[in-house]
Coordinates of C-alpha atoms in Angstrom, one line a residue:
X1 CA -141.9 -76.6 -46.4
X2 CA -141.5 -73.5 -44.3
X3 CA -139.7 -74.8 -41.4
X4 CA -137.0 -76.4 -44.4
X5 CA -136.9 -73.0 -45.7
X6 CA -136.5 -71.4 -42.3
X7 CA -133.6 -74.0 -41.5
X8 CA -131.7 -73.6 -44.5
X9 CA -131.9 -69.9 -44.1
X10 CA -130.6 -70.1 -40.4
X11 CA -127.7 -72.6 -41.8
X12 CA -126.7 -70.2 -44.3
X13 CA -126.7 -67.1 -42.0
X14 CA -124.9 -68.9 -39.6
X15 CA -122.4 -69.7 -42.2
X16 CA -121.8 -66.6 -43.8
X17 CA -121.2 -65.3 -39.6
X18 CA -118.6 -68.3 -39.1
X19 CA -116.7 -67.0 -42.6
X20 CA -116.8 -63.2 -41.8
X21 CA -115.6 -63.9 -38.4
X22 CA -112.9 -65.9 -40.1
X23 CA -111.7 -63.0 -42.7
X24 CA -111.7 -60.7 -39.3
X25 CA -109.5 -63.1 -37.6
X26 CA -106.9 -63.5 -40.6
X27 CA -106.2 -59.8 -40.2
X28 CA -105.7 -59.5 -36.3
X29 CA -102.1 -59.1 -35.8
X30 CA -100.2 -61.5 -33.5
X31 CA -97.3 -59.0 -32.9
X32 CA -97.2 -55.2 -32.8
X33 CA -94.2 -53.1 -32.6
X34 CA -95.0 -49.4 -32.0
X35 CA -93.9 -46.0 -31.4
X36 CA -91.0 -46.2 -33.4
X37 CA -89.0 -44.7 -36.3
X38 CA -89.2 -47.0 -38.9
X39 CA -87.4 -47.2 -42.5
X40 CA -89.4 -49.5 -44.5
X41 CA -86.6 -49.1 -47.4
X42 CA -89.6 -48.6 -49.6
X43 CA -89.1 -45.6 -52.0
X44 CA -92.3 -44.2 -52.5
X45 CA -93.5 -44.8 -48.4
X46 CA -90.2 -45.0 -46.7
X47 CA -91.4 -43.8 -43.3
X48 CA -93.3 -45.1 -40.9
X49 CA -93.9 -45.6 -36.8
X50 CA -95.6 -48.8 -36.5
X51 CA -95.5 -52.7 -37.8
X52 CA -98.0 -55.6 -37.9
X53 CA -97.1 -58.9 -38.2
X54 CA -99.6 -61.9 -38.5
X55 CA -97.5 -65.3 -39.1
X56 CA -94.2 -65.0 -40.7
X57 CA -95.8 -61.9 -42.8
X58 CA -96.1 -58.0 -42.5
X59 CA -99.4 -57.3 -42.8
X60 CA -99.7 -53.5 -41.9
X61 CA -97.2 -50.8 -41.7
X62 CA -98.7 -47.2 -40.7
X63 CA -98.7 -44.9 -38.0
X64 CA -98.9 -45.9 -34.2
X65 CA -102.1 -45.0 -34.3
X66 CA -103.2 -46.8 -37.3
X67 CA -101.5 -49.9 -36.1
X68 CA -102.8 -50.2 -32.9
X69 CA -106.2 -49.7 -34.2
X70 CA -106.1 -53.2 -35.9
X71 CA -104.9 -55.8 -32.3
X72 CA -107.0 -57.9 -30.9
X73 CA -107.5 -59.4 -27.7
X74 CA -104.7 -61.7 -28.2
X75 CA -102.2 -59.3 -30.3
X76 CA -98.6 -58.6 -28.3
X77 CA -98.3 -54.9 -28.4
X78 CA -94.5 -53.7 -28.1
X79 CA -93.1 -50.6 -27.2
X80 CA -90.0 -49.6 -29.3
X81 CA -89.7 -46.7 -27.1
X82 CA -88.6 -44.4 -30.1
X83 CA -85.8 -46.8 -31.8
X84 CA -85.3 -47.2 -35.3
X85 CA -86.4 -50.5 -37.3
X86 CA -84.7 -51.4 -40.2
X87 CA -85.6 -54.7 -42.5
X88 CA -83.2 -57.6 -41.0
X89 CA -80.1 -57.0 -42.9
X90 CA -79.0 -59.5 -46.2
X91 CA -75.5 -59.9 -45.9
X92 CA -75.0 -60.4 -49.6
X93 CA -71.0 -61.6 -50.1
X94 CA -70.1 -63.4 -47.0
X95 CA -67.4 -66.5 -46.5
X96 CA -68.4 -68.7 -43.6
X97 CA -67.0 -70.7 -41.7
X98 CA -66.8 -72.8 -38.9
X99 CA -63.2 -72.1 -38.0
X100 CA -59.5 -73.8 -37.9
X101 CA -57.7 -76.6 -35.8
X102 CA -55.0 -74.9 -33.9
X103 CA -53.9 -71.8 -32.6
X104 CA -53.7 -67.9 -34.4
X105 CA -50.7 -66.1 -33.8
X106 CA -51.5 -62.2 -34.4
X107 CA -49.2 -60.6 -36.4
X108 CA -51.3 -57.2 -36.5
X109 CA -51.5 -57.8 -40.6
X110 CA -52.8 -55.8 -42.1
X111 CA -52.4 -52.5 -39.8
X112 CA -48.8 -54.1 -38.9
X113 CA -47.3 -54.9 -42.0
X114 CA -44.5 -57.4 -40.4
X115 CA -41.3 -58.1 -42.3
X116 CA -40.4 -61.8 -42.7
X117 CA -37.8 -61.8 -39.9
X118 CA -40.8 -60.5 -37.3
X119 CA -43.0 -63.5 -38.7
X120 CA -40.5 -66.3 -38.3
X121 CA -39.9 -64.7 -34.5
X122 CA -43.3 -64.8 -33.9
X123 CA -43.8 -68.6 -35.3
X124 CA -40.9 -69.9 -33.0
X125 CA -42.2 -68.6 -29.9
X126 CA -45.5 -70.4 -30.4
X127 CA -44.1 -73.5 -31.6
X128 CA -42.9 -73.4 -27.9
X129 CA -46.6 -72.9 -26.4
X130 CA -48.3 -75.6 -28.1
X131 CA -47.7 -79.3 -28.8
X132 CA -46.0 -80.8 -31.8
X133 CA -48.5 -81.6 -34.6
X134 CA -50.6 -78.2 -33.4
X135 CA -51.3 -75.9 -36.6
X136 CA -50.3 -72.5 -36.1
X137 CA -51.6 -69.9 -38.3
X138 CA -51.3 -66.4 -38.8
X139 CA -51.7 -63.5 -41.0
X140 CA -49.8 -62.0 -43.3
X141 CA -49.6 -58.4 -45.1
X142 CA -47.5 -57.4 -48.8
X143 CA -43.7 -57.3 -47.2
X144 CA -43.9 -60.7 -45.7
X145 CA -45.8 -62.5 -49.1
X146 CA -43.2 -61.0 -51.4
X147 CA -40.6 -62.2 -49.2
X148 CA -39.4 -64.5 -50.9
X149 CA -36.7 -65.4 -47.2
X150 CA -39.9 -66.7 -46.2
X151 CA -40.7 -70.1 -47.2
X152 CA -41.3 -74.0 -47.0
X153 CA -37.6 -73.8 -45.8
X154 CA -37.7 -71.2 -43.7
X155 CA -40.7 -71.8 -41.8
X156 CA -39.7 -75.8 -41.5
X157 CA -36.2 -74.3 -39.9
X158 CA -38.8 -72.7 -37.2
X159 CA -41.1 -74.9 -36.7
X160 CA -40.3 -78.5 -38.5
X161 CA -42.9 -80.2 -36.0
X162 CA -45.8 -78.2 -36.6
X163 CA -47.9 -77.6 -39.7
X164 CA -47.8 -73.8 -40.4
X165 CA -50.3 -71.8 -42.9
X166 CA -49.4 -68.3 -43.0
X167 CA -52.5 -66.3 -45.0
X168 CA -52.8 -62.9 -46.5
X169 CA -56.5 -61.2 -44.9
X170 CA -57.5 -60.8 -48.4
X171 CA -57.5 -64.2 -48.8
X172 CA -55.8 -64.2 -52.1
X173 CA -52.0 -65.8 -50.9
X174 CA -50.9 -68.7 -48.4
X175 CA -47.6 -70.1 -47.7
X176 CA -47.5 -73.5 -46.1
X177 CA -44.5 -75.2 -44.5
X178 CA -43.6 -79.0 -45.3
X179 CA -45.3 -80.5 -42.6
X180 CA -48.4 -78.5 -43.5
X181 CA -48.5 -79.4 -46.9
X182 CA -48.0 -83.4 -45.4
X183 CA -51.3 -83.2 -43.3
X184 CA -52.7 -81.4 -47.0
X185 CA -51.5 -84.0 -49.1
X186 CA -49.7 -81.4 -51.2
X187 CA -47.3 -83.3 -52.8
X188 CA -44.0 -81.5 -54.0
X189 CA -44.8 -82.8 -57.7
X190 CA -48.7 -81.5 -56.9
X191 CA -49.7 -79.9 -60.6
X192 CA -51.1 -76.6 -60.9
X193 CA -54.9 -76.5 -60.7
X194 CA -57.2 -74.8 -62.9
X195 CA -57.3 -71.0 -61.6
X196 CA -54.8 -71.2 -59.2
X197 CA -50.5 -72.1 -59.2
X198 CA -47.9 -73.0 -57.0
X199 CA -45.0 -71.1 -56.4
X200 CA -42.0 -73.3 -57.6
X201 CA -37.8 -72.6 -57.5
X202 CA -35.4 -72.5 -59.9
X203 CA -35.6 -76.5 -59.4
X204 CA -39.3 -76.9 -59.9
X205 CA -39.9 -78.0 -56.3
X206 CA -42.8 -76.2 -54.7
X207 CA -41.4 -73.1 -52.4
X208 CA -44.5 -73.3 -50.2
X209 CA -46.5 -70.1 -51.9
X210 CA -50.0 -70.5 -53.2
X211 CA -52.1 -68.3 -55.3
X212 CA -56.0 -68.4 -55.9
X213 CA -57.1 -72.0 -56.3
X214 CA -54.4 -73.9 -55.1
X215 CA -54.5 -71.6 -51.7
X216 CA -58.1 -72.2 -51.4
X217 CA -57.5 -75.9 -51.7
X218 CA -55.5 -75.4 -48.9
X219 CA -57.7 -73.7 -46.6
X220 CA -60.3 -75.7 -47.6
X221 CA -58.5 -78.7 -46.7
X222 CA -57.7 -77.1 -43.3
X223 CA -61.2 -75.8 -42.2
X224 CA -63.0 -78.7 -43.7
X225 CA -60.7 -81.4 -41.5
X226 CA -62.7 -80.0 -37.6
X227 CA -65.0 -82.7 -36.5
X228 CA -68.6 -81.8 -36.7
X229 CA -69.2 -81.7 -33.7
X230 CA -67.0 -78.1 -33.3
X231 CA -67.8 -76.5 -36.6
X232 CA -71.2 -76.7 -35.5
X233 CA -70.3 -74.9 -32.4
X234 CA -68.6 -72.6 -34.3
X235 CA -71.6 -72.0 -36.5
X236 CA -74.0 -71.7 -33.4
X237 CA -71.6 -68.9 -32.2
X238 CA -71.1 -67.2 -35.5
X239 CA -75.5 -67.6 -36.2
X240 CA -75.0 -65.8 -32.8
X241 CA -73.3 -62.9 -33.5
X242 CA -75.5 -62.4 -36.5
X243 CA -78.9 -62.2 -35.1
X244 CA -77.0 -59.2 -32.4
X245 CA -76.0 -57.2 -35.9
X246 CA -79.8 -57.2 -36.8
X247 CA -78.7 -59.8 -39.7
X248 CA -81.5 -61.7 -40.7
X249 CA -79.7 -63.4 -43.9
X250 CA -76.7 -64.4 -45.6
X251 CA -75.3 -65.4 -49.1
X252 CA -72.8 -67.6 -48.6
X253 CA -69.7 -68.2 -50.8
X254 CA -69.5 -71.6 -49.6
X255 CA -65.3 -71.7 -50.1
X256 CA -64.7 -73.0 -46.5
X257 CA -65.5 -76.3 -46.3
X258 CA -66.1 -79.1 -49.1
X259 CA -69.9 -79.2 -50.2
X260 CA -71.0 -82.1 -48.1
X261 CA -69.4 -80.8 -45.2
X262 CA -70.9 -77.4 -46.0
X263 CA -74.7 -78.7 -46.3
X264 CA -74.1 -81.2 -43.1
X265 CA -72.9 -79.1 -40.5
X266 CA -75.8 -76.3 -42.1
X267 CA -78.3 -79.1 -41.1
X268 CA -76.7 -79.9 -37.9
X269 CA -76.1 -76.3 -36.5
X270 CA -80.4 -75.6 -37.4
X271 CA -79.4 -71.9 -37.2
X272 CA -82.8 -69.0 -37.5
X273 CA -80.9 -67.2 -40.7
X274 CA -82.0 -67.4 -43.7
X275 CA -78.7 -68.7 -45.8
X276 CA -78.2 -69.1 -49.5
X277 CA -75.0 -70.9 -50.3
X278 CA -73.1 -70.3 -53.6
X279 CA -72.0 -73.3 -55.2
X280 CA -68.1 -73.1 -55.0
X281 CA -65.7 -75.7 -56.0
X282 CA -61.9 -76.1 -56.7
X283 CA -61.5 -77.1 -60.0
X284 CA -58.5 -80.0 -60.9
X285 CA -55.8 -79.9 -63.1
X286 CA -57.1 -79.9 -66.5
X287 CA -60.9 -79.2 -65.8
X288 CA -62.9 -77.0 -63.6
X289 CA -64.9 -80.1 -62.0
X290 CA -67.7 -78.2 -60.9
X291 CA -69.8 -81.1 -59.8
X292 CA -68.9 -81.7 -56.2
X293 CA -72.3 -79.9 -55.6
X294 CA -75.0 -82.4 -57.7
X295 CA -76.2 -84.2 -55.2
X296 CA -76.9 -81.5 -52.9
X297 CA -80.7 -80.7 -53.1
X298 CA -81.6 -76.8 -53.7
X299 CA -83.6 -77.5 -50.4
X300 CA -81.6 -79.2 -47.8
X301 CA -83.0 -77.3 -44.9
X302 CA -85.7 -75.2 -43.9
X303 CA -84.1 -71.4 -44.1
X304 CA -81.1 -72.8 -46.2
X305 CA -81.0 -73.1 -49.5
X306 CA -78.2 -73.8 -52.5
X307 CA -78.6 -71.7 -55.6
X308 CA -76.3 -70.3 -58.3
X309 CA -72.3 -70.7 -58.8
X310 CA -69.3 -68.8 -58.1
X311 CA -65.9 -68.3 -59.8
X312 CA -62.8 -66.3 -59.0
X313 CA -61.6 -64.5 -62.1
X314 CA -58.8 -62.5 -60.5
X315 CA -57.0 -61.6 -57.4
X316 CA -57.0 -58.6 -55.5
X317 CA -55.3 -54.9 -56.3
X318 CA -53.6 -55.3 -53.1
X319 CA -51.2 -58.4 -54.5
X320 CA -51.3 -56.8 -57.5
X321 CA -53.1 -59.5 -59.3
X322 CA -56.2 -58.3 -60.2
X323 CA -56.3 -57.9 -63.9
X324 CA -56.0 -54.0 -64.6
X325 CA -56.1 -51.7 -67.6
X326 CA -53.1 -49.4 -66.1
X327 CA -50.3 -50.7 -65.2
X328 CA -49.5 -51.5 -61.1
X329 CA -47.4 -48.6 -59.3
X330 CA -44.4 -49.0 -58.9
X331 CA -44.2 -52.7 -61.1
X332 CA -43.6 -50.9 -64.8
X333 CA -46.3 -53.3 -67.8
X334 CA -47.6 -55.2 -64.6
X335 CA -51.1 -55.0 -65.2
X336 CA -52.4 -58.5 -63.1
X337 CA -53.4 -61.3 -64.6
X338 CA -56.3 -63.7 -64.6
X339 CA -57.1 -66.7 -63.0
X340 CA -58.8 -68.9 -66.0
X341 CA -57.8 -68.9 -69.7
X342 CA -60.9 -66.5 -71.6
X343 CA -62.0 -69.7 -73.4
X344 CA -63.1 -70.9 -69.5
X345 CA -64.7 -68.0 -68.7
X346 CA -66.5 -68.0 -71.7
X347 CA -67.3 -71.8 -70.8
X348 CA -68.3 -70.8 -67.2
X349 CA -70.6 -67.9 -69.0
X350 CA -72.3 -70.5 -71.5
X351 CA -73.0 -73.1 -68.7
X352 CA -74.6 -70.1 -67.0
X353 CA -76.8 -69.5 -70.0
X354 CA -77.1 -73.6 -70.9
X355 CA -78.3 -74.0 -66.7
X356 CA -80.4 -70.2 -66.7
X357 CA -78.2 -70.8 -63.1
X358 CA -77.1 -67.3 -61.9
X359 CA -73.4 -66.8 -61.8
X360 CA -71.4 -64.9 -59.1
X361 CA -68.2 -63.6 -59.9
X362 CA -65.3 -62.2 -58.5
X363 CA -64.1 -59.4 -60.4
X364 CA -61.2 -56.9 -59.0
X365 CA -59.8 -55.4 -62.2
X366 CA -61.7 -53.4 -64.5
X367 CA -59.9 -55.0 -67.4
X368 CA -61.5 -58.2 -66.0
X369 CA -64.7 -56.5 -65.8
X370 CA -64.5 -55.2 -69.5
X371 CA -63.3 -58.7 -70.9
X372 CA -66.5 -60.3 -68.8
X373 CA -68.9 -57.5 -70.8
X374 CA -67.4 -58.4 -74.2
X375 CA -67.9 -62.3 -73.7
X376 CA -71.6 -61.8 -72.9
X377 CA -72.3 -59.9 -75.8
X378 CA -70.4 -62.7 -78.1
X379 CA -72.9 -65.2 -76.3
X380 CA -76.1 -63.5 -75.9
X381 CA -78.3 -60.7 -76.8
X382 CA -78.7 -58.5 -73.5
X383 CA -82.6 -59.5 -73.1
X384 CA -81.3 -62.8 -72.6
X385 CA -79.0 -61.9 -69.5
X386 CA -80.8 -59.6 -68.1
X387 CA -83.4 -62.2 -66.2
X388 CA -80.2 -64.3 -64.9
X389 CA -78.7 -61.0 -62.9
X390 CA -74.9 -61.7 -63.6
X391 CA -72.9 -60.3 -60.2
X392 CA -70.1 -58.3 -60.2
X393 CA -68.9 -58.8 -56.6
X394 CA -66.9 -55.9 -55.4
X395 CA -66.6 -52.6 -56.3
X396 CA -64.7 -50.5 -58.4
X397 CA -64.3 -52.8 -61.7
X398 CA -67.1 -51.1 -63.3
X399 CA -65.8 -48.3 -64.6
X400 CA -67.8 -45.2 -66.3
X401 CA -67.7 -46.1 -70.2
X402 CA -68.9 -49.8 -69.0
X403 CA -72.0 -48.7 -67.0
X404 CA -74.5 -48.4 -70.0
X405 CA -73.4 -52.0 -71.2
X406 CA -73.4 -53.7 -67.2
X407 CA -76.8 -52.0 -67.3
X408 CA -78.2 -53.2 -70.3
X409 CA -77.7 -56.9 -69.0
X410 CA -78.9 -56.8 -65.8
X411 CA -75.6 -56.6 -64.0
X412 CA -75.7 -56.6 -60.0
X413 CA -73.0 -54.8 -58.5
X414 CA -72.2 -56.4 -54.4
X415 CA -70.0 -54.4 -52.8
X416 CA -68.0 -54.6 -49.2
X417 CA -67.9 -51.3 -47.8
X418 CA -65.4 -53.0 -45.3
X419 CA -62.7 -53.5 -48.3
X420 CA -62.6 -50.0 -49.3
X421 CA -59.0 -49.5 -50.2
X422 CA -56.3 -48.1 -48.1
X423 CA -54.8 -45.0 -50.0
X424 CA -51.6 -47.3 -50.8
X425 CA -53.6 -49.3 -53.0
X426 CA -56.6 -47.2 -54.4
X427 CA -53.9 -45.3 -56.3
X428 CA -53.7 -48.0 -58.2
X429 CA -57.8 -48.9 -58.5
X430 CA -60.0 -47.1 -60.8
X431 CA -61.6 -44.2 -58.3
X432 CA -65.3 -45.4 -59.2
X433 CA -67.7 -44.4 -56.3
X434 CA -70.4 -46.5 -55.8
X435 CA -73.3 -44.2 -55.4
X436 CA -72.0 -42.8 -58.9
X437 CA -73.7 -46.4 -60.8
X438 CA -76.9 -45.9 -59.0
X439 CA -78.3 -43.1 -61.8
X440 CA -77.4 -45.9 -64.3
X441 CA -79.6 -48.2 -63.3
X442 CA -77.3 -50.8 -61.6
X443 CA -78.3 -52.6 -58.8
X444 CA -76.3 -52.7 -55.8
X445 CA -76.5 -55.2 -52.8
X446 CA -73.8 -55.2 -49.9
X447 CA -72.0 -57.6 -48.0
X448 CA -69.9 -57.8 -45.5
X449 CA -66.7 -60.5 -47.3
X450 CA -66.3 -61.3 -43.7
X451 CA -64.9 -59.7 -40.8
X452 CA -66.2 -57.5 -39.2
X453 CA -69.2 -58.0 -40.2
X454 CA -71.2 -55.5 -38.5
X455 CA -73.1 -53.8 -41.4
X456 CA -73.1 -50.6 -39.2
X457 CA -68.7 -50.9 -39.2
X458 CA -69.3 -51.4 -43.0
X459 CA -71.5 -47.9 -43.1
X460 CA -68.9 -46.2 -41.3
X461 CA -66.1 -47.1 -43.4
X462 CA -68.3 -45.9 -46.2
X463 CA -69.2 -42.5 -45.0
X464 CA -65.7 -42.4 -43.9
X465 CA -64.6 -42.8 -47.4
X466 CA -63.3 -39.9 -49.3
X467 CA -64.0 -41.1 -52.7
X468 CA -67.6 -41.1 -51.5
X469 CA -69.2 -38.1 -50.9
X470 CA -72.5 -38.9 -52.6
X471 CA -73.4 -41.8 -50.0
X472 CA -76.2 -41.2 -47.7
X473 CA -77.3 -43.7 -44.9
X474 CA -80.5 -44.4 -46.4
X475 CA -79.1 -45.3 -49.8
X476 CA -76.7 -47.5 -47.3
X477 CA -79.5 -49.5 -45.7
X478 CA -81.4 -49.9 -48.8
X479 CA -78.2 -51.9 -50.8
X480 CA -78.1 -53.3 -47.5
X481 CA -81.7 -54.6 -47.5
X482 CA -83.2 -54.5 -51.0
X483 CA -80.6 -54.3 -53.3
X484 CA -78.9 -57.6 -51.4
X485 CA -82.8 -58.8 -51.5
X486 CA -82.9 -58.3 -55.6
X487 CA -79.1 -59.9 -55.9
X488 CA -80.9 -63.4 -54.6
X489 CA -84.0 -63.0 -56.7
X490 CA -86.2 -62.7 -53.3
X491 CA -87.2 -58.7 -53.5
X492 CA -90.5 -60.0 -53.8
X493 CA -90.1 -61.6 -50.0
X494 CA -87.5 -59.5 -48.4
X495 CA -86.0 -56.6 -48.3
X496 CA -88.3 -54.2 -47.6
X497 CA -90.9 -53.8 -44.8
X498 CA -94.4 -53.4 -46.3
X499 CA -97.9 -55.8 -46.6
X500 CA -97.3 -59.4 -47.4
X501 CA -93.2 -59.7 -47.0
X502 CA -91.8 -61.7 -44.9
X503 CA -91.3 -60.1 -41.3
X504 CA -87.6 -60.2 -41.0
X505 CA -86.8 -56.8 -39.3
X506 CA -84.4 -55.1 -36.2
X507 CA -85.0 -52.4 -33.8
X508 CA -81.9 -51.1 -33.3
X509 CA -79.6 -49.8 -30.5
X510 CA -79.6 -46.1 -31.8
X511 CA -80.3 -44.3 -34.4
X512 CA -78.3 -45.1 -37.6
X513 CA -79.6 -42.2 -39.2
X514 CA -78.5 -39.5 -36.8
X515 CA -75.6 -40.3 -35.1
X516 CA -72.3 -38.8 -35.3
X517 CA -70.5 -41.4 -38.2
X518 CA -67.8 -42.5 -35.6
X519 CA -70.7 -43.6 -33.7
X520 CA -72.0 -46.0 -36.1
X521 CA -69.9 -49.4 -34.8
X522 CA -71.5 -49.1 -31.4
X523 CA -74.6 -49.9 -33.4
X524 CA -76.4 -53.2 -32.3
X525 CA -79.7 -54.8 -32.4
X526 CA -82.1 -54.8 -29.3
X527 CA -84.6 -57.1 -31.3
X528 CA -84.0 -59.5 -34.5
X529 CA -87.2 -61.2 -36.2
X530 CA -86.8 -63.0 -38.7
X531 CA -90.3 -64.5 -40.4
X532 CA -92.3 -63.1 -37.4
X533 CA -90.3 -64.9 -34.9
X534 CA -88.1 -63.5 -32.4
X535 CA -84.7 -65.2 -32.6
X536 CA -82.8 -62.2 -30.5
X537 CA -83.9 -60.4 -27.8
X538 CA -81.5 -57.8 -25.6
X539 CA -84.7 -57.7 -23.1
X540 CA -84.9 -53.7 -23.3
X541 CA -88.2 -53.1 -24.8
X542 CA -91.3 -53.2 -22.6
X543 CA -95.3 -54.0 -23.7
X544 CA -96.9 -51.6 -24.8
X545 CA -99.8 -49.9 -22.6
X546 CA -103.2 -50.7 -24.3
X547 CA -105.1 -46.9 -24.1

């Protein structure tokens, strides 16, 4: 009886050893980074020196000291030498892509502002440096799109063997010559779709302008028709570029390519970011046909995922069709105009409510904006929209006597520091800064709305920014981080560099904090992890010494 006593005490020792040594282990960190400045975005810690990382999770953040107290014989101790490390950036409004058949022919736009004549120049030369059938495209700026000398006629006098798609950077604006809208199937009868119209002459034939929706069609069209096999070389490169800007993740408003091409070449291209895509579809002619996206799992991919819906209410103040209270300089009762009849948007704002789907929309005009407020309240009580965190995507719709009401629902604001307004056009836009909505309990995130997409070009621009003054860096990196984190429902992941979130982080190039403002676009990442894995390394940091 006492040896069975004896061995079941021995097994039970030996048990409770083989369980402690297991709890020790879970907490020995498998990477280190040290001797750093780091800015957890955290508001009541937001210093620190040092991270731990076990798995694809921060489990420490402290001192150097601190954190080097806790490796083990196996830990990888880094040596930041003094850099800063910033939670891997969440680029919250971004379109990609993976690029265009053809050439680009530079017309400067929108620094150069070319007349129409310059643009039809410019359009026969290349039509002389490329074979027939090759797609030339190029940008565009306000003189050329109003022009209405140039055309489908025009262009097809220029270049009759080649399709040409002339954009405005804003994206909101494409003119397409004949053989263009051929390779499109645009036909010259093509109806208007919902949210978008065709530009038609006295005769009703199509002139080759196209606004909204029908222009995104277009493009759509045009991007979608590369083979896989390049737009997932284009992705690669772009995934690329990324991981050097210390961008761990991206929202995606998928408007590129169709949905099944979107989700395939995702798949194919396996890149490290974390992406999100935003349901986006062209509606028809007498529906907005929003189900090009049901058979696309929320899951497709590990890192990629396909959640919420977004819908273009109104164009941009720099076409003059976003949807404004005052009236456009310079074009006496213009004040915009909408894309969608209200009775759709109030549609698109019940499915939101039927689905409990988040909905992303693009709103440019604060009239737009108010209209939006006023609908919710007709549909729900503002505890009911709160938990679906409605976007407002870009800034300056939300004007001051709105804020308490986009407040009381939950209202994200995403902004694109690299779209702040020339001074031709914020005359025009409501001078709302952004730093202004933070007191009222708005949420801002950040994104980039493509090029360039450099957050740290974006944090110049906005420190640049005279209607600004208020901005500091931190408060930059933080809508950068966490508030981009919170507009995706994953603050409680991401965002922020503390115990138990996911170790997506950058050491950075220099420091963001410090540096003279003009400095800022020089910025790059030495080291991007995302999920405790290294995806980007410039080579320049060295292991740490163990003392």
């Amino acid at each position: 009886m006492r040896a069975w006593r004896a061995a079941v005490l021995l097994f039970t020792i030996f048990i409770a050893a083989v369980n402690l040594g297991a709890q020790s282990t879970q907490n020995v960190p498998d990477l280190i980074l040290v001797g750093g400045k780091v800015f957890t975005a955290e508001s009541a810690h937001p210093w620190a020196e040092a991270v731990a990382v076990r798995g694809e999770r921060i489990i420490a953040v402290g001192t150097t000291r601190e954190i080097r107290a806790l490796a083990g014989p196996a830990s990888r101790v880094l040596d930041v030498g003094g850099r800063v490390i910033v939670p891997g950036f969440d680029d919250a409004h971004d379109h990609v892509s993976g690029g265009a058949p053809g050439i680009f022919v530079s017309m400067g736009a929108p620094v150069v502002d070319p007349s129409a004549a310059q643009v039809l120049d410019s359009l026969r030369a290349a039509t002389a440096r490329v074979p027939r059938g090759t797609w030339i495209q190029a940008d565009i700026w306000l003189t050329a799109l109003g022009d209405t000398a140039l055309r489908r006629a025009a262009l097809d006098r220029v270049a009759p063997e080649h399709p040409v798609m002339l954009q405005m950077p804003t994206g909101h604006g494409v003119v397409l010559n004949t053989a263009a809208m051929r390779v499109l199937g645009i036909r010259d009868s093509e109806p208007d779709p919902f949210g978008g119209w065709y530009e038609r002459d006295a005769r009703g034939h199509l002139t080759g302008r196209l606004d909204e929706y029908a222009g995104w069609s277009a493009i759509r069209g045009l991007r979608s028709s590369l083979p896989d096999s390049a737009l997932v070389a284009n992705l690669r490169r772009y995934g690329e570029r990324e991981l050097r800007f210390g961008i761990t993740s991206v929202q995606d408003m998928a408007h590129s390519m169709d949905a099944a091409t979107t989700v395939r070449v995702l798949r194919a291209a396996q890149l490290p970011l974390r992406m999100r895509i935003l349901k986006y579809s062209i509606p028809g002619a007498t529906s907005l046909r929003a189900d090009e996206w049901a058979a696309i799992p929320e899951h497709p991919a590990s890192r990629l995922r396909v959640t919420g819906r977004k819908w273009i209410l109104d164009g941009t103040p720099v076409e003059g069709n976003a949807l404004m209270r005052r009236a456009y300089e310079g074009r006496a009762g213009w004040h915009g105009r909408l894309d969608f009849p209200i009775d759709t948007v109030r549609a698109m704002l019940a499915e939101a409510l039927r689905t409990r789907e988040q909905v992303v929309l693009h709103i440019s005009g604060d009239s737009t904006a108010a209209l939006v407020l006023g609908l919710m309240e007709s549909l729900a009580p503002d505890s009911v929209w709160r938990p679906l965190r409605v976007r407002f995507e870009h800034q300056g719709a939300l004007t001051p006597d709105m804020w308490p009401r986009a407040a009381a629902k939950g209202i994200v604001n995403v902004g694109n520091l690299q779209l702040l307004p020339p001074p031709e056009i914020s005359r025009t836009m409501p001078k709302v800064p952004l730093a202004a909505v933070v007191p009222q309990g708005i949420v801002i995130g950040l994104g980039s709305d493509g090029e360039p997409r450099s957050p740290f070009v974006g944090m110049y621009y906005a420190l640049s920014f005279p209607l600004e003054p208020q901005l500091s860096r931190e408060m930059l990196v933080r809508w950068y981080t966490a508030g981009s984190a919170y507009a995706e429902f994953a603050e409680g992941d991401k965002g922020t560099l503390a115990p138990g979130k996911l170790a997506d982080l950058a050491v950075l190039s220099q420091d963001i904090f410090t540096v003279p403002v003009d400095e800022l676009p020089k910025t790059e990442s030495v080291l991007t992890m995302i999920g405790g894995r290294i995806e980007y390394d410039a080579g320049v940091l060295r292991v740490a010494r163990r003392d």
